Short mmCIF file of C-alpha atoms and ligand atoms in Angstrom, two decimals:
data_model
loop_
_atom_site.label_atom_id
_atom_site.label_comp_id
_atom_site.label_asym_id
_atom_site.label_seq_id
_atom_site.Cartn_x
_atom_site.Cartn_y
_atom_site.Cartn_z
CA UNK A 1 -2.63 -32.13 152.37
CA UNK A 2 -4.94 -33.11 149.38
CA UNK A 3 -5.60 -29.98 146.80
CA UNK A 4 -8.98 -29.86 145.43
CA UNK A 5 -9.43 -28.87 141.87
CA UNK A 6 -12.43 -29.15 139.31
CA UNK A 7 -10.61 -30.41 136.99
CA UNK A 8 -6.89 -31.98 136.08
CA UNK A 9 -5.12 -32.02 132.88
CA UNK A 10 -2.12 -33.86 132.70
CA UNK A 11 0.01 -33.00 130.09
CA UNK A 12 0.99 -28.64 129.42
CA UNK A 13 1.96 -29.35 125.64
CA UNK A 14 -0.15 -28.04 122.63
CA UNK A 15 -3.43 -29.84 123.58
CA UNK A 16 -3.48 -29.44 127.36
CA UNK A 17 -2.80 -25.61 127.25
CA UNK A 18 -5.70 -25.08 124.89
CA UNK A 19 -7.85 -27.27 126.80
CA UNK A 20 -7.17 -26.08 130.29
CA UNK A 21 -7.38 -22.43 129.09
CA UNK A 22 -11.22 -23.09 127.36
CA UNK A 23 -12.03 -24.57 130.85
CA UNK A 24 -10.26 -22.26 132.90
CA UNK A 25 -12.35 -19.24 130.96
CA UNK A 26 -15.99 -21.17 131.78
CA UNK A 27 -15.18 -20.64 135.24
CA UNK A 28 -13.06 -24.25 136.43
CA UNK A 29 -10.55 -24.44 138.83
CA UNK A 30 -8.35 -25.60 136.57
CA UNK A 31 -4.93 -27.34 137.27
CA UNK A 32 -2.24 -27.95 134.39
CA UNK A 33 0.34 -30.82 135.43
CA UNK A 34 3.39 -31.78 133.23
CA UNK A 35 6.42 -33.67 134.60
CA UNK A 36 8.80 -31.91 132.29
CA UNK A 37 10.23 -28.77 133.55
CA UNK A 38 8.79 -26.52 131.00
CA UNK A 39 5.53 -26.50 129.76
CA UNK A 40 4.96 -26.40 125.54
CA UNK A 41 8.49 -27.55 124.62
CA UNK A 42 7.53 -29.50 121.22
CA UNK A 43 5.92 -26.24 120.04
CA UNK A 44 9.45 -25.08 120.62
CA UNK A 45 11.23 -27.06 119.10
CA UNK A 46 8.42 -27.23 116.13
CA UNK A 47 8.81 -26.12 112.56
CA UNK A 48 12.43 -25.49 112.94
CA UNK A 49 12.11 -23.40 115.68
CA UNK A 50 8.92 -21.16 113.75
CA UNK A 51 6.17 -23.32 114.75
CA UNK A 52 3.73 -24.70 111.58
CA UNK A 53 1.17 -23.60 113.89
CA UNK A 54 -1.98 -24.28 111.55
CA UNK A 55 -2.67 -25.07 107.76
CA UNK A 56 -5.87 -22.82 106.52
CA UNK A 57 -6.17 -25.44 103.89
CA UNK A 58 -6.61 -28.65 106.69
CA UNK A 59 -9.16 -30.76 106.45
CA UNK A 60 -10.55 -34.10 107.49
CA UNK A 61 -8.68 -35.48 104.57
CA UNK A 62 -5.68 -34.63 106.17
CA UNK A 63 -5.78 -37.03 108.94
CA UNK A 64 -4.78 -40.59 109.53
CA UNK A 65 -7.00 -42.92 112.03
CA UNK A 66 -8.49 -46.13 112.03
CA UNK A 67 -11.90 -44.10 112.86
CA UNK A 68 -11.86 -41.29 109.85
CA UNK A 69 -14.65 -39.44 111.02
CA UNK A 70 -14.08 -39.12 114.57
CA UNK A 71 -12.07 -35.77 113.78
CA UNK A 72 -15.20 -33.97 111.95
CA UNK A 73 -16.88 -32.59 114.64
CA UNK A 74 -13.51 -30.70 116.59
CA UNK A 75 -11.81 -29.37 113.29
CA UNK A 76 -15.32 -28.09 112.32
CA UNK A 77 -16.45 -26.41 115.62
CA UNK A 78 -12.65 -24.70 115.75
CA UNK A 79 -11.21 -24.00 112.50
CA UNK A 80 -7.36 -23.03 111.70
CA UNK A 81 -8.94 -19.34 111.03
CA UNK A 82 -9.93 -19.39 114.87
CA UNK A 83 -6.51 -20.15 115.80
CA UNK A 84 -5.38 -17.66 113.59
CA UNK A 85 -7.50 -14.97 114.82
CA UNK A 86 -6.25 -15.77 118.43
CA UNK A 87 -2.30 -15.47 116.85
CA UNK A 88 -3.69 -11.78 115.55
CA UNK A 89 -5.27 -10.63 118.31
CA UNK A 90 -2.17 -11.46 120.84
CA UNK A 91 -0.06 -9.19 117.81
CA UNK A 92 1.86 -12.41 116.85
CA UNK A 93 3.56 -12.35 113.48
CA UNK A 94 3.16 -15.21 110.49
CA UNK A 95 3.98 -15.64 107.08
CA UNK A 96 2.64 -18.15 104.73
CA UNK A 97 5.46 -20.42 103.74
CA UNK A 98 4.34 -23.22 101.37
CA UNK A 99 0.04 -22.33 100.33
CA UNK A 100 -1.76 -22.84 103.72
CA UNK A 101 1.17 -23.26 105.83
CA UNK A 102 1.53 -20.80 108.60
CA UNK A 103 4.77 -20.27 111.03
CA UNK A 104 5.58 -17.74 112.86
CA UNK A 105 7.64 -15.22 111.78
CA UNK A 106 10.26 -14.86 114.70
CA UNK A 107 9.99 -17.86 117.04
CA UNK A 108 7.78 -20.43 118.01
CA UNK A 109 8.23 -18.98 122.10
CA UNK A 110 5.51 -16.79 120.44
CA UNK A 111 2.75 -19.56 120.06
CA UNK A 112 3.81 -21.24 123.72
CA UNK A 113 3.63 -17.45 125.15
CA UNK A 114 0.74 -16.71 123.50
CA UNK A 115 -0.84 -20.28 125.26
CA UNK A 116 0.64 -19.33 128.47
CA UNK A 117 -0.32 -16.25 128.40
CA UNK A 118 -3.83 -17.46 127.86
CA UNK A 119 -3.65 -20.17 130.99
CA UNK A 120 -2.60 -17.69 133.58
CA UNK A 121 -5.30 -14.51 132.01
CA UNK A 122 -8.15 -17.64 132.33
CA UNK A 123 -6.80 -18.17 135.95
CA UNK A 124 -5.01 -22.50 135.39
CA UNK A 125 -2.69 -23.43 137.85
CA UNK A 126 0.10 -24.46 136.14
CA UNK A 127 2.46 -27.18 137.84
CA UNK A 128 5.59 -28.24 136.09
CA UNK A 129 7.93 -31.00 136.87
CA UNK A 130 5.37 -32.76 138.76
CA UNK A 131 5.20 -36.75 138.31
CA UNK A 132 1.91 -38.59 138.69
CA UNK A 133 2.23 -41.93 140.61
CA UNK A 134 -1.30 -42.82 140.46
CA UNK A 135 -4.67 -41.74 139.08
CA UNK A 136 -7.77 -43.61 140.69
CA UNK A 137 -11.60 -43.12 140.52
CA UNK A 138 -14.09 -43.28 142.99
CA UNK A 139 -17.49 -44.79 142.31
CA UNK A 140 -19.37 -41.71 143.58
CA UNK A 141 -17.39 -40.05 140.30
CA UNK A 142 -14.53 -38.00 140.59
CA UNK A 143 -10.26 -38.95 140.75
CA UNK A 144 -7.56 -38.68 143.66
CA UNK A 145 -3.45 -38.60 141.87
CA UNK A 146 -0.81 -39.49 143.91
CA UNK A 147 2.08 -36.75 142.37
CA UNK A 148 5.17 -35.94 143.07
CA UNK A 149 3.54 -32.76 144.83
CA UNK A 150 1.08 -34.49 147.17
CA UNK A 151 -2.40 -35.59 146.74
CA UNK A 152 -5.16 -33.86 144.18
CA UNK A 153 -8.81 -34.61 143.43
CA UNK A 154 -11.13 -33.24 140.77
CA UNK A 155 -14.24 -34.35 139.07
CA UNK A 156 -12.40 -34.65 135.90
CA UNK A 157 -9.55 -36.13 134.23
CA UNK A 158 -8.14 -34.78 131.00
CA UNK A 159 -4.88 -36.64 129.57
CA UNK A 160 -3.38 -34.81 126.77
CA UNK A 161 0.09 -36.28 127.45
CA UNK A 162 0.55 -36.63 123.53
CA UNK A 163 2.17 -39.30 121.84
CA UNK A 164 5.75 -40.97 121.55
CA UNK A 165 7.86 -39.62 119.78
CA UNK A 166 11.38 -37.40 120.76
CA UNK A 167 11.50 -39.20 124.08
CA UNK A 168 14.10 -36.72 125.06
CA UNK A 169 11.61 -33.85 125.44
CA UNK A 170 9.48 -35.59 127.79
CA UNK A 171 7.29 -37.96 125.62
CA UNK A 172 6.13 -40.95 127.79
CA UNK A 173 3.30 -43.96 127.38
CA UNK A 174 1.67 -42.79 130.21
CA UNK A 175 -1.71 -41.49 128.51
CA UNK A 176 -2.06 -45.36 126.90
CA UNK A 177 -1.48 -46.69 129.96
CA UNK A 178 -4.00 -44.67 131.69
CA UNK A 179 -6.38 -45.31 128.91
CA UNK A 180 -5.65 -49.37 129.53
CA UNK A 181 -6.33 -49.04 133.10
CA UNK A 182 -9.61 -47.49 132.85
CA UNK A 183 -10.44 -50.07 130.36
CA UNK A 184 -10.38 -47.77 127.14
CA UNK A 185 -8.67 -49.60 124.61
CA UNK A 186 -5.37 -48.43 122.37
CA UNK A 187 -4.53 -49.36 118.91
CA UNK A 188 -1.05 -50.16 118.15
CA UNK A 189 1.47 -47.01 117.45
CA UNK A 190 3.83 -46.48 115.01
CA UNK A 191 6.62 -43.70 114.14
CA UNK A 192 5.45 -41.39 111.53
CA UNK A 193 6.91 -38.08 109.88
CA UNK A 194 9.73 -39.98 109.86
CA UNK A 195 13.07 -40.58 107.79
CA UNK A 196 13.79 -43.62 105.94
CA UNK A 197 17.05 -45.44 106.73
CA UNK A 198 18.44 -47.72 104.43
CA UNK A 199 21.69 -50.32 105.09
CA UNK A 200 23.89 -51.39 102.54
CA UNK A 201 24.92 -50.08 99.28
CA UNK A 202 22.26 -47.83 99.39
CA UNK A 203 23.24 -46.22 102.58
CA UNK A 204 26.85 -45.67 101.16
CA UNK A 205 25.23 -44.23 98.21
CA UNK A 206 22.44 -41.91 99.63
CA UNK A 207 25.49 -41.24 102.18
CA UNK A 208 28.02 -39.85 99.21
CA UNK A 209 25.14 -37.59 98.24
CA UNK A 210 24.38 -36.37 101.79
CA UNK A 211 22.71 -32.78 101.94
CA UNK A 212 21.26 -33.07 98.52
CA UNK A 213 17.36 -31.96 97.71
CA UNK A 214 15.67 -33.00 94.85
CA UNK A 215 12.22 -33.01 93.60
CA UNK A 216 10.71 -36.26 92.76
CA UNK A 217 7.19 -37.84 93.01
CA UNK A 218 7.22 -40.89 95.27
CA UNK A 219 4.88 -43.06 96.18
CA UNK A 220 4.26 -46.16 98.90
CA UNK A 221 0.61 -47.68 99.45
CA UNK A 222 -2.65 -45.24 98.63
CA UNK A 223 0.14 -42.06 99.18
CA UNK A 224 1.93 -40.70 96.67
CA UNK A 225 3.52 -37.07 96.90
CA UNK A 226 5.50 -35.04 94.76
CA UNK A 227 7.35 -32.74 97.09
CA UNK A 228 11.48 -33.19 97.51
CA UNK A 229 13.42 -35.83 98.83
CA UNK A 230 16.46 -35.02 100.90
CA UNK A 231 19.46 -37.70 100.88
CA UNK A 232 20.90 -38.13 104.39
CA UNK A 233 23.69 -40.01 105.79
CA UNK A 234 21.53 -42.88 107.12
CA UNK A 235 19.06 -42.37 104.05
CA UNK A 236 16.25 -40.24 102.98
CA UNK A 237 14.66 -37.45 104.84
CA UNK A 238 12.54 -34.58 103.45
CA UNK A 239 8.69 -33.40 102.68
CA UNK A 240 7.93 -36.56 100.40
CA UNK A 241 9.88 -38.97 102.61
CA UNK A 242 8.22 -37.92 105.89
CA UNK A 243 4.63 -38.12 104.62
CA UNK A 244 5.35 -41.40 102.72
CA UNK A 245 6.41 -42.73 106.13
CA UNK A 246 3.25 -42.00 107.25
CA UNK A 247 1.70 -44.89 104.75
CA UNK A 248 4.84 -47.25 104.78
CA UNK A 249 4.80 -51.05 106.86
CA UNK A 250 8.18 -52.71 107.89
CA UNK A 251 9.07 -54.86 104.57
CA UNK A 252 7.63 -52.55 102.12
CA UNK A 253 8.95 -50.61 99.17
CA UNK A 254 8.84 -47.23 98.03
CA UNK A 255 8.80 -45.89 94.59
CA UNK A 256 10.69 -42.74 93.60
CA UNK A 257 10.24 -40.68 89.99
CA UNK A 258 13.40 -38.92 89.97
CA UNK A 259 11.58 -36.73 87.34
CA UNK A 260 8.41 -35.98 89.13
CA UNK A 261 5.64 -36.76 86.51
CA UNK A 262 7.57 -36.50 83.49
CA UNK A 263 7.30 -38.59 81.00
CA UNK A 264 11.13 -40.10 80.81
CA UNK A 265 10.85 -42.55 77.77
CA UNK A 266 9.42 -39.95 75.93
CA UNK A 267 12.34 -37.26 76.47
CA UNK A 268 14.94 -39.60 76.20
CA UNK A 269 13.69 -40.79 72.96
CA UNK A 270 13.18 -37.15 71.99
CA UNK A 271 16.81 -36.33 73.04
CA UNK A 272 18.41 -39.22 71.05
CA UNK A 273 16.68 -38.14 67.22
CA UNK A 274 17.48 -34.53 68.18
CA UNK A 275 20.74 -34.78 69.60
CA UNK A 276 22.25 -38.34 69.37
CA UNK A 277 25.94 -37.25 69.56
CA UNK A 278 25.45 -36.18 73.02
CA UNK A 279 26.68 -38.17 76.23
CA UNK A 280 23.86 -39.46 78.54
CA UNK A 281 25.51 -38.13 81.44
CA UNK A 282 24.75 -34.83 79.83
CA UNK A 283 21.72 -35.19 79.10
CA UNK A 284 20.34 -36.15 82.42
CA UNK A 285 21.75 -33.29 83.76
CA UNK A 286 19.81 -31.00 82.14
CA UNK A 287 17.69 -32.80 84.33
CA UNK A 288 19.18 -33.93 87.96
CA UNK A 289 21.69 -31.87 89.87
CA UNK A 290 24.62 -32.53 88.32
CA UNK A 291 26.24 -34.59 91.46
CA UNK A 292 23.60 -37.25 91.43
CA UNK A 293 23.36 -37.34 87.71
CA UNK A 294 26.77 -38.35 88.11
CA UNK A 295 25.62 -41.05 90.51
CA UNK A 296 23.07 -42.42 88.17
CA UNK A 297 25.50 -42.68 85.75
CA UNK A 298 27.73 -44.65 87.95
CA UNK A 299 25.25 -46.92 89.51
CA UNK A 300 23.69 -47.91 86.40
CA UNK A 301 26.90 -47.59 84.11
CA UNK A 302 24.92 -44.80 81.80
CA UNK A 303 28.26 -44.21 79.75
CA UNK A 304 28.19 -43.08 76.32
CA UNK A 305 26.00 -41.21 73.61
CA UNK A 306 21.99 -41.16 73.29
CA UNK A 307 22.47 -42.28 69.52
CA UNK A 308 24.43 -45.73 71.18
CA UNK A 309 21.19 -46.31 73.39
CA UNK A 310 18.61 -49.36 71.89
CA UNK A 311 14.95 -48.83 72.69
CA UNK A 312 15.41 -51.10 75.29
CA UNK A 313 18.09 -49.49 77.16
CA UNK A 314 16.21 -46.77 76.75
CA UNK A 315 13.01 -48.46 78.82
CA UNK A 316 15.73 -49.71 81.31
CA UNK A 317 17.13 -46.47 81.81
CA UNK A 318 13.54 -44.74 81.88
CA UNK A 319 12.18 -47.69 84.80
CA UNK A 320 15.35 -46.51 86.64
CA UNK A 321 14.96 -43.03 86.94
CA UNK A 322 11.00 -42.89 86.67
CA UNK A 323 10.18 -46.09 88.92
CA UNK A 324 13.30 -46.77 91.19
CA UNK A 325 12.22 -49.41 93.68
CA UNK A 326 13.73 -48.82 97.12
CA UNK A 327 13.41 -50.97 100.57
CA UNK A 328 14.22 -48.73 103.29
CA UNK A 329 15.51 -51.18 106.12
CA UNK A 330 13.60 -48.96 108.70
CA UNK A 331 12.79 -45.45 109.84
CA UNK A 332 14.37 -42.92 112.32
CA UNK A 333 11.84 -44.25 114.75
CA UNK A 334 10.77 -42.34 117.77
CA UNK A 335 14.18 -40.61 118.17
CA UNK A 336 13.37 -37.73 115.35
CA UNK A 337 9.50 -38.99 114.71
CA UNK A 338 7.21 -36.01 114.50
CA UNK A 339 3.99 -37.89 115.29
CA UNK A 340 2.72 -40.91 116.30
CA UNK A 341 0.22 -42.86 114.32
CA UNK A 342 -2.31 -44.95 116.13
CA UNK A 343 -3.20 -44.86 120.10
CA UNK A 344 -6.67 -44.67 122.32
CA UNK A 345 -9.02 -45.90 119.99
CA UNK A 346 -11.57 -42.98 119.20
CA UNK A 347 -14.46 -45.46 118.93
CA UNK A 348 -14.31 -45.26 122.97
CA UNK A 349 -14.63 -41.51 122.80
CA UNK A 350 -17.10 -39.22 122.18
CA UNK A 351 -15.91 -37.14 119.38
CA UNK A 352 -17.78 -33.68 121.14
CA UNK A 353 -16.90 -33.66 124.21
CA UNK A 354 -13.78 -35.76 123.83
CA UNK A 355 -14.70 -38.06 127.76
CA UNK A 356 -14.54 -41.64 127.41
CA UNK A 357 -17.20 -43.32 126.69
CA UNK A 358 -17.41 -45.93 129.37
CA UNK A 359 -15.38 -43.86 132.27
CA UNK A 360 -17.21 -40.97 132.88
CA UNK A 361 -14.97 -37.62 133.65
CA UNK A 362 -11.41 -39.31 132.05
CA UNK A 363 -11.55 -37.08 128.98
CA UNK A 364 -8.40 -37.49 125.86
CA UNK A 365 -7.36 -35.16 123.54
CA UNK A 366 -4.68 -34.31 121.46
CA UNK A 367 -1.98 -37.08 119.77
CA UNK A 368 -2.33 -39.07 122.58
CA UNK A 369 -5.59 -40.33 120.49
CA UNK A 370 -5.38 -42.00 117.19
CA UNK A 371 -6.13 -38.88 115.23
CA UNK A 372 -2.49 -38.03 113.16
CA UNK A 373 -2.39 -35.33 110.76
CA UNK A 374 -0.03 -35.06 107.81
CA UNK A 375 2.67 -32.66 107.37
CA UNK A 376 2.21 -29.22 106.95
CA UNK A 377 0.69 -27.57 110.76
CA UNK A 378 -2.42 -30.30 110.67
CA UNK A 379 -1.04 -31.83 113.50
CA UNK A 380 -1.60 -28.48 115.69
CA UNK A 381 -4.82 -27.93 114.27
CA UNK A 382 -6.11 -31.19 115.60
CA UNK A 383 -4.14 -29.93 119.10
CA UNK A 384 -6.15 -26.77 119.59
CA UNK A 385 -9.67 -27.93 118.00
CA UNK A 386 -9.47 -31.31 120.01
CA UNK A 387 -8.19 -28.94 123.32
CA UNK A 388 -11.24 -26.30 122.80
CA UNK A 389 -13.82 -28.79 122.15
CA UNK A 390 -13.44 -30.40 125.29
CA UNK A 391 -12.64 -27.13 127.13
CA UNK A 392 -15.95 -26.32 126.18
CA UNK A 393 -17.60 -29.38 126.98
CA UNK A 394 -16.35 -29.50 131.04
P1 FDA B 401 2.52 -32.64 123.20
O1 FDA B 401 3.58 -33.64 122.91
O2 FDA B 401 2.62 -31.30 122.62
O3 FDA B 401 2.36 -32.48 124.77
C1 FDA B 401 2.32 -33.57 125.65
C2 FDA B 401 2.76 -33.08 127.03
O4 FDA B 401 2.55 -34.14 127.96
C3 FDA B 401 4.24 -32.74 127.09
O5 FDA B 401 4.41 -31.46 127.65
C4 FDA B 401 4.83 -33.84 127.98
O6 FDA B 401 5.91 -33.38 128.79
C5 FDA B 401 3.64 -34.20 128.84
N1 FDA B 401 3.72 -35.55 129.40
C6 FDA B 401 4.00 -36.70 128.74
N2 FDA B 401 4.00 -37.72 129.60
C7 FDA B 401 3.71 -37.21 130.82
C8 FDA B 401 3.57 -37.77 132.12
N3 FDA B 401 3.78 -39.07 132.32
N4 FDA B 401 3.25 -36.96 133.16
C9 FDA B 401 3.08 -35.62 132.96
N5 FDA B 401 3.21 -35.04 131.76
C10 FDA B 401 3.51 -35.83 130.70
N6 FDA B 401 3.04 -30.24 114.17
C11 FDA B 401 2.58 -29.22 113.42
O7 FDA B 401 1.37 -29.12 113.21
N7 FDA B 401 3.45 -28.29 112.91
C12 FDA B 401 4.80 -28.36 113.13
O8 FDA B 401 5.57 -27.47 112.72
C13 FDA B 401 5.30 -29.48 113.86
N8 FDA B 401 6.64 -29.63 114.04
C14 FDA B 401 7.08 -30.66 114.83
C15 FDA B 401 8.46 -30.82 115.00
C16 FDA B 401 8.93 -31.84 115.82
C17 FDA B 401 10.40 -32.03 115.96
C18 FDA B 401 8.02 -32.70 116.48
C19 FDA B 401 8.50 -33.79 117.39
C20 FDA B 401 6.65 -32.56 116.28
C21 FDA B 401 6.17 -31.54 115.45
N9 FDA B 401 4.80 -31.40 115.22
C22 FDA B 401 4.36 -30.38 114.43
C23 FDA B 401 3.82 -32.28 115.87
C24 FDA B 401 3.23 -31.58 117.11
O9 FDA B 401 4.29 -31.11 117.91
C25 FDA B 401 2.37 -32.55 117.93
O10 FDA B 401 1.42 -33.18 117.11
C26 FDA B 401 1.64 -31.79 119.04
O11 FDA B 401 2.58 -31.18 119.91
C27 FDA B 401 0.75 -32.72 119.85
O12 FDA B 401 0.17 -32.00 120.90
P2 FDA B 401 -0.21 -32.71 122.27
O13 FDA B 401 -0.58 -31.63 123.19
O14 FDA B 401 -1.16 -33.81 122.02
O15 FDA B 401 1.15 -33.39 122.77
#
């Protein structure tokens, strides 16, 4: 038996709830497809289980794509204080963790209830676990998928199937693909929001240190952030490492100020007239936690007292801990990526109502598009403003 629907979304995570719901609520017969068993599950798992569900601070600025403007028009039309008044209004409470950044208070099951919730007031038929063999269009307009659950047509297609990364929680291809066979063209994709991994002696020595946050600046490319790092056992993880990733090519280096901004030379120098019978181990940690103080000290032999230091170990020691050079030998990759940088190429898609420009009724939204937001709840902002403005438009 073939089910008829007005329109399909394929994909119940952040965009495709938002999106079906907007449409359900104009009056669609709206049906919600995912082939994982439960709908919403990288809100979940998002924000360490509290869900960065907006920034009130995002804007365009905040997003990567090879087609900057694209985003404009969806994060203007629904802004993170219309998500937030949605959170309110369903009783949901948030705190404001760094300036801008909201989570939720409790759990993030409060967002993805708070979604479902919506889908099932605006009347979507939701259909979990449900694999889709084959889309096709007809000429007259309209699609037929084959599923796992028989045959369904609607007039319209929406793919919000997201992008790559944690494969593990259902994160397929399958929206590129799509995009491919209808002739819409993808850019290439990329882990980002990713940790750095490093082989080496600087694996055993970022290793040793394992667990450790510090604050530095760091920079790769046009980003530079000054935010903490966190050592890990395969290399560097934390705020400033994960949006560095975000500008960082295979090959490349990145720079880290161990003393965020400060002028190093300059207090060294300081330190040595004032003080010069004191050890430079000390001194730097007044500084650095004492444990990787210690490791400076050891990987750069910084023995002995300031008033023993020349001006030019002085400059050495300052380009060390100011301007250490680093080549990661990778990232995390895909395995513990938050986002995905790159995919259907927005140039093919109308940036208000979100349908492809050339396949009329095959509509894409969400990270399955090559919009990417930084860290900090951008990359749900784009999720619901991309999901309503197409909502809207069907
Ligand atoms: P999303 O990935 O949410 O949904 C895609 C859906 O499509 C999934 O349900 C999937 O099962 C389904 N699907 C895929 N292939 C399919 C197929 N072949 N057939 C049927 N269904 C298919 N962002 C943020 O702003 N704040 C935060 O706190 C975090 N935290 C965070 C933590 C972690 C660990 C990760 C991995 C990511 C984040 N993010 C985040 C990023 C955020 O989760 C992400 O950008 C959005 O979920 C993207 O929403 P989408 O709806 O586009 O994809």
């Amino acid at each position: 038996m073939t089910e008829a629907r007005d329109i399909i979304v394929i994909g119940a995570g952040a965009a495709g709830l938002m999106c079906a719901a907007a449409a359900a609520y104009r009056g669609h017969h709206v049906q919600l497809l995912d082939h994982a068993n439960k709908a919403a599950k990288k809100i979940l798992m998002s924000g360490g289980g509290r869900c960065n569900f907006t920034n009130l601070n995002s804007t365009p600025a905040d997003f990567f794509s090879d087609n900057p403007y694209f985003c404009i028009s969806a994060l203007k039309r629904y802004t993170p204080r219309d998500f937030l008044e949605l959170v309110e209004r369903h009783g949901i409470s948030y705190v404001e963790k760094e300036p801008g950044q909201l989570f939720c208070e409790e759990s993030s099951r409060d967002i993805a209830n708070m979604l479902l919730t919506e889908c099932e007031w605006a009347g979507v038929t939701l259909s979990l676990s449900t694999t889709i063999a084959s889309v096709t269009a007809w000429e007259q307009g309209g699609y037929r998928l084959e599923t796992s659950r028989g045959s369904i047509e609607a007039d319209a297609v929406v793919v919000a199937t997201g992008g790559l990364s944690i494969p593990t929680m259902g994160a397929t291809g399958f929206g590129y693909d799509l995009a491919r066979q209808f002739g819409v063209n993808v850019l290439p994709v990329r882990a980002a929001l990713v940790p750095f991994t490093f082989s080496g002696e600087w694996k055993t020595r970022f290793s040793g240190l394992s667990g450790l946050a510090v604050p530095v600046e760091a920079r790769c490319g046009d980003g530079c952030y000054r935010e903490p790092v966190l050592m890990t056992h395969r290399g560097l993880s934390g705020p400033s490492m994960l949006k560095l990733s975000t500008h960082w090519r295979e090959g490349e280096d990145i720079v880290i100020d161990w003393f965020a901004g400060q002028d190093v030379l300059e207090l060294l120098k300081q330190a040595r007239a004032e003080t010069p019978r004191r050890q430079l181990q000390t001194w730097l940690k007044a500084f650095l936690p004492h444990r990787l103080a210690a490791a400076f000290s050891d990987w750069y032999d910084m023995g002995g007292t300031l008033a023993a230091l020349s001006n030019a170990q002085c400059l050495q020691i300052s380009q060390h801990l100011s301007a250490m050079f680093l080549k990661p030998s990778g990232t995390e990759g895909w395995r513990t990526a938050e986002v995905t940088l790159g995919g259907v190429d927005t140039r093919e898609v109308s940036s208000k109502t979100f349908e492809a420009v050339n396949q009329p009724g095959l509509y894409f939204i969400g990270e399955v598009l090559d919009v990417t937001g930084q860290l900090g709840g951008h990359n749900f902002q784009w999720a619901w403003a991309s999901g309503v403005a197409c909502g809207r438009a069907l």
